[in-house]
Amino acid sequence: GPDTDYVGREILIGSNSVGGENNQVVILDVTDKSNPIKISAFTYSNGGYTHQAWLTEDQKFLILGDELDEINQGVKTHTRIIDVSNLDEPTLHMNHFGPSNAIDHNGYVSGNIFYMANYTFGIRALDISQIEEKNISEIGFFDTYPDNNDTTFFGAWNVYPYFKSGHILISDINSGLFLVKAKGE
């Protein structure tokens, strides 16, 4: 990543629940497995359960999904973008809210696209090419659970966007596996 203080180090970024805190990201230097060193922690408000995060390809931003904030806070799908260019002092770069109240789950970056499993709202493809300017926009989706977009644990659970063919694998809790490809691919 861009933080030169940690070049050549093995860094662990944990989306986890620690000591009753369900809204914390912990950054550790785990180069020496027998002596992990805490670098920093990032805590955010209005969370529910820090679930999963993925780095942008330049490793400057961490895209964080909280699995329970939509249920606990009654908000639209809420994705937090954390600036981790300085691992000692991660900061909230921006919040992104989707158009539904569906629960976000696993998300992955491939190039300038963030693919997010969004339970009842299917998978969403977000253009993150202007993340630095705090501009994220949805460029595609596939709804594996067309019954509704409720705030429940049905539908798209995971997405895998790394096949050389351009196909995207979606696992759906209710309907099984889907294999899709962007139009024009």
XYZ file of C-alpha atoms in Angstrom:
185
model
C 0.000 0.000 0.000
C 0.931 3.669 -0.084
C 2.042 3.858 3.582
C 5.847 3.714 3.256
C 6.238 3.035 6.994
C 5.056 -0.524 6.365
C 6.701 -1.475 3.072
C 7.778 -5.112 3.207
C 5.573 -5.822 6.245
C 2.662 -8.263 6.379
C -0.456 -6.365 7.417
C -3.749 -7.808 8.634
C -6.899 -5.720 8.449
C -9.614 -7.307 10.563
C -13.296 -6.544 10.256
C -14.260 -7.869 13.614
C -16.032 -7.612 16.888
C -13.670 -6.911 19.777
C -14.638 -6.556 23.428
C -18.280 -5.879 22.646
C -17.408 -3.359 19.919
C -19.246 -4.490 16.791
C -18.140 -1.556 14.701
C -14.375 -1.701 14.630
C -11.656 -2.384 12.066
C -8.280 -3.371 13.519
C -4.976 -3.037 11.645
C -2.119 -5.297 12.771
C 1.465 -5.888 11.698
C 1.668 -9.696 11.627
C 5.105 -10.004 10.048
C 6.334 -11.750 13.210
C 3.584 -14.337 13.812
C 4.676 -14.848 17.419
C 4.447 -11.114 18.136
C 1.622 -9.342 16.244
C 1.671 -5.584 16.764
C -1.463 -3.454 16.769
C -0.979 -0.498 14.442
C -4.378 1.131 14.856
C -8.113 0.647 15.102
C -10.915 2.424 13.333
C -14.296 2.646 15.055
C -17.380 4.058 13.366
C -20.811 5.115 14.557
C -24.269 3.720 13.786
C -23.019 0.238 13.079
C -24.329 -3.171 13.897
C -21.786 -5.824 12.985
C -18.532 -5.111 11.162
C -18.608 -7.888 8.632
C -16.227 -7.712 5.706
C -13.920 -5.306 3.911
C -11.855 -5.232 0.751
C -9.062 -2.930 -0.389
C -9.068 -0.953 -3.614
C -6.348 -2.143 -5.967
C -4.042 0.745 -4.978
C -4.651 -0.251 -1.331
C -5.481 3.331 -0.398
C -9.122 2.736 0.494
C -10.898 0.019 2.445
C -14.502 -0.629 1.412
C -16.346 -1.832 4.515
C -19.665 -3.605 4.849
C -21.558 -3.745 8.127
C -24.080 -6.575 8.062
C -26.547 -5.261 10.632
C -26.654 -1.470 10.262
C -29.567 -1.626 7.805
C -31.585 -3.647 10.363
C -30.475 -1.730 13.476
C -30.524 1.788 12.019
C -33.188 1.449 9.303
C -30.866 2.955 6.678
C -30.338 2.274 2.995
C -27.518 -0.161 2.155
C -24.602 1.584 3.877
C -21.027 1.124 2.673
C -18.208 2.926 4.448
C -15.066 3.939 2.576
C -12.052 4.245 4.872
C -8.828 5.955 3.840
C -6.024 3.613 4.936
C -3.179 5.401 3.149
C -1.800 6.122 6.629
C -2.215 2.856 8.550
C -1.490 4.610 11.833
C -4.463 6.937 11.356
C -7.269 5.477 9.198
C -10.064 7.961 8.556
C -13.564 7.838 7.144
C -13.312 9.021 3.539
C -17.020 8.797 2.714
C -20.286 6.953 3.187
C -22.116 5.442 0.250
C -25.812 4.613 0.469
C -27.522 2.334 -2.034
C -31.086 2.759 -3.271
C -32.649 0.011 -1.098
C -32.665 -1.101 2.535
C -31.284 -4.543 1.614
C -28.435 -5.867 3.753
C -24.948 -5.729 2.266
C -22.781 -8.801 2.623
C -19.530 -9.771 0.909
C -17.858 -7.375 -1.512
C -14.787 -7.536 -3.746
C -12.816 -5.126 -5.918
C -11.762 -6.024 -9.449
C -10.168 -3.131 -11.287
C -12.368 -0.074 -10.807
C -15.473 -2.051 -9.912
C -16.701 -3.042 -6.475
C -18.938 -6.105 -6.643
C -21.241 -6.400 -3.633
C -23.573 -9.205 -2.639
C -26.609 -7.309 -1.407
C -28.921 -10.104 -0.170
C -32.491 -9.448 -1.456
C -31.245 -6.739 -3.846
C -28.935 -9.160 -5.711
C -25.403 -8.196 -6.617
C -24.474 -4.628 -7.337
C -21.555 -3.424 -9.462
C -20.268 -0.029 -8.323
C -17.874 2.112 -10.341
C -15.160 3.213 -7.905
C -12.859 4.876 -10.473
C -13.582 8.263 -8.845
C -13.499 7.098 -5.227
C -10.786 9.670 -4.470
C -13.266 12.411 -5.464
C -15.982 10.737 -3.333
C -17.948 9.723 -6.401
C -19.270 6.144 -6.562
C -22.042 5.077 -8.920
C -23.873 1.871 -9.675
C -23.153 0.592 -13.179
C -24.829 -2.801 -13.087
C -26.729 -5.373 -11.073
C -28.257 -8.825 -11.199
C -31.162 -9.578 -8.891
C -31.079 -13.213 -7.773
C -34.019 -12.675 -5.413
C -36.719 -10.789 -7.357
C -39.455 -11.429 -4.747
C -38.634 -8.246 -2.810
C -35.834 -5.982 -1.573
C -36.621 -6.365 2.123
C -34.106 -6.069 4.927
C -33.776 -9.830 5.434
C -31.186 -12.559 5.072
C -32.464 -14.010 1.767
C -30.846 -13.792 -1.645
C -27.294 -13.040 -2.795
C -24.770 -14.053 -0.156
C -21.489 -13.910 -2.070
C -20.040 -12.860 -5.400
C -16.822 -13.922 -7.164
C -15.725 -11.576 -9.991
C -12.241 -12.954 -10.787
C -12.710 -15.365 -13.695
C -10.575 -14.490 -16.751
C -13.673 -15.077 -18.901
C -15.432 -12.101 -17.261
C -18.095 -14.341 -15.749
C -19.273 -13.499 -12.249
C -20.285 -16.242 -9.841
C -23.101 -15.444 -7.406
C -24.149 -17.683 -4.527
C -27.730 -17.189 -3.435
C -28.963 -18.592 -0.124
C -32.343 -19.546 -1.607
C -31.701 -20.298 -5.276
C -28.166 -21.696 -5.472
C -25.467 -20.610 -7.893
C -25.710 -18.140 -10.755
C -23.110 -17.447 -13.422
C -23.548 -14.085 -15.153
C -21.533 -11.866 -17.474
C -21.769 -8.132 -18.067
C -23.510 -7.135 -21.265
C -20.944 -6.570 -24.012
C -18.293 -8.731 -22.295
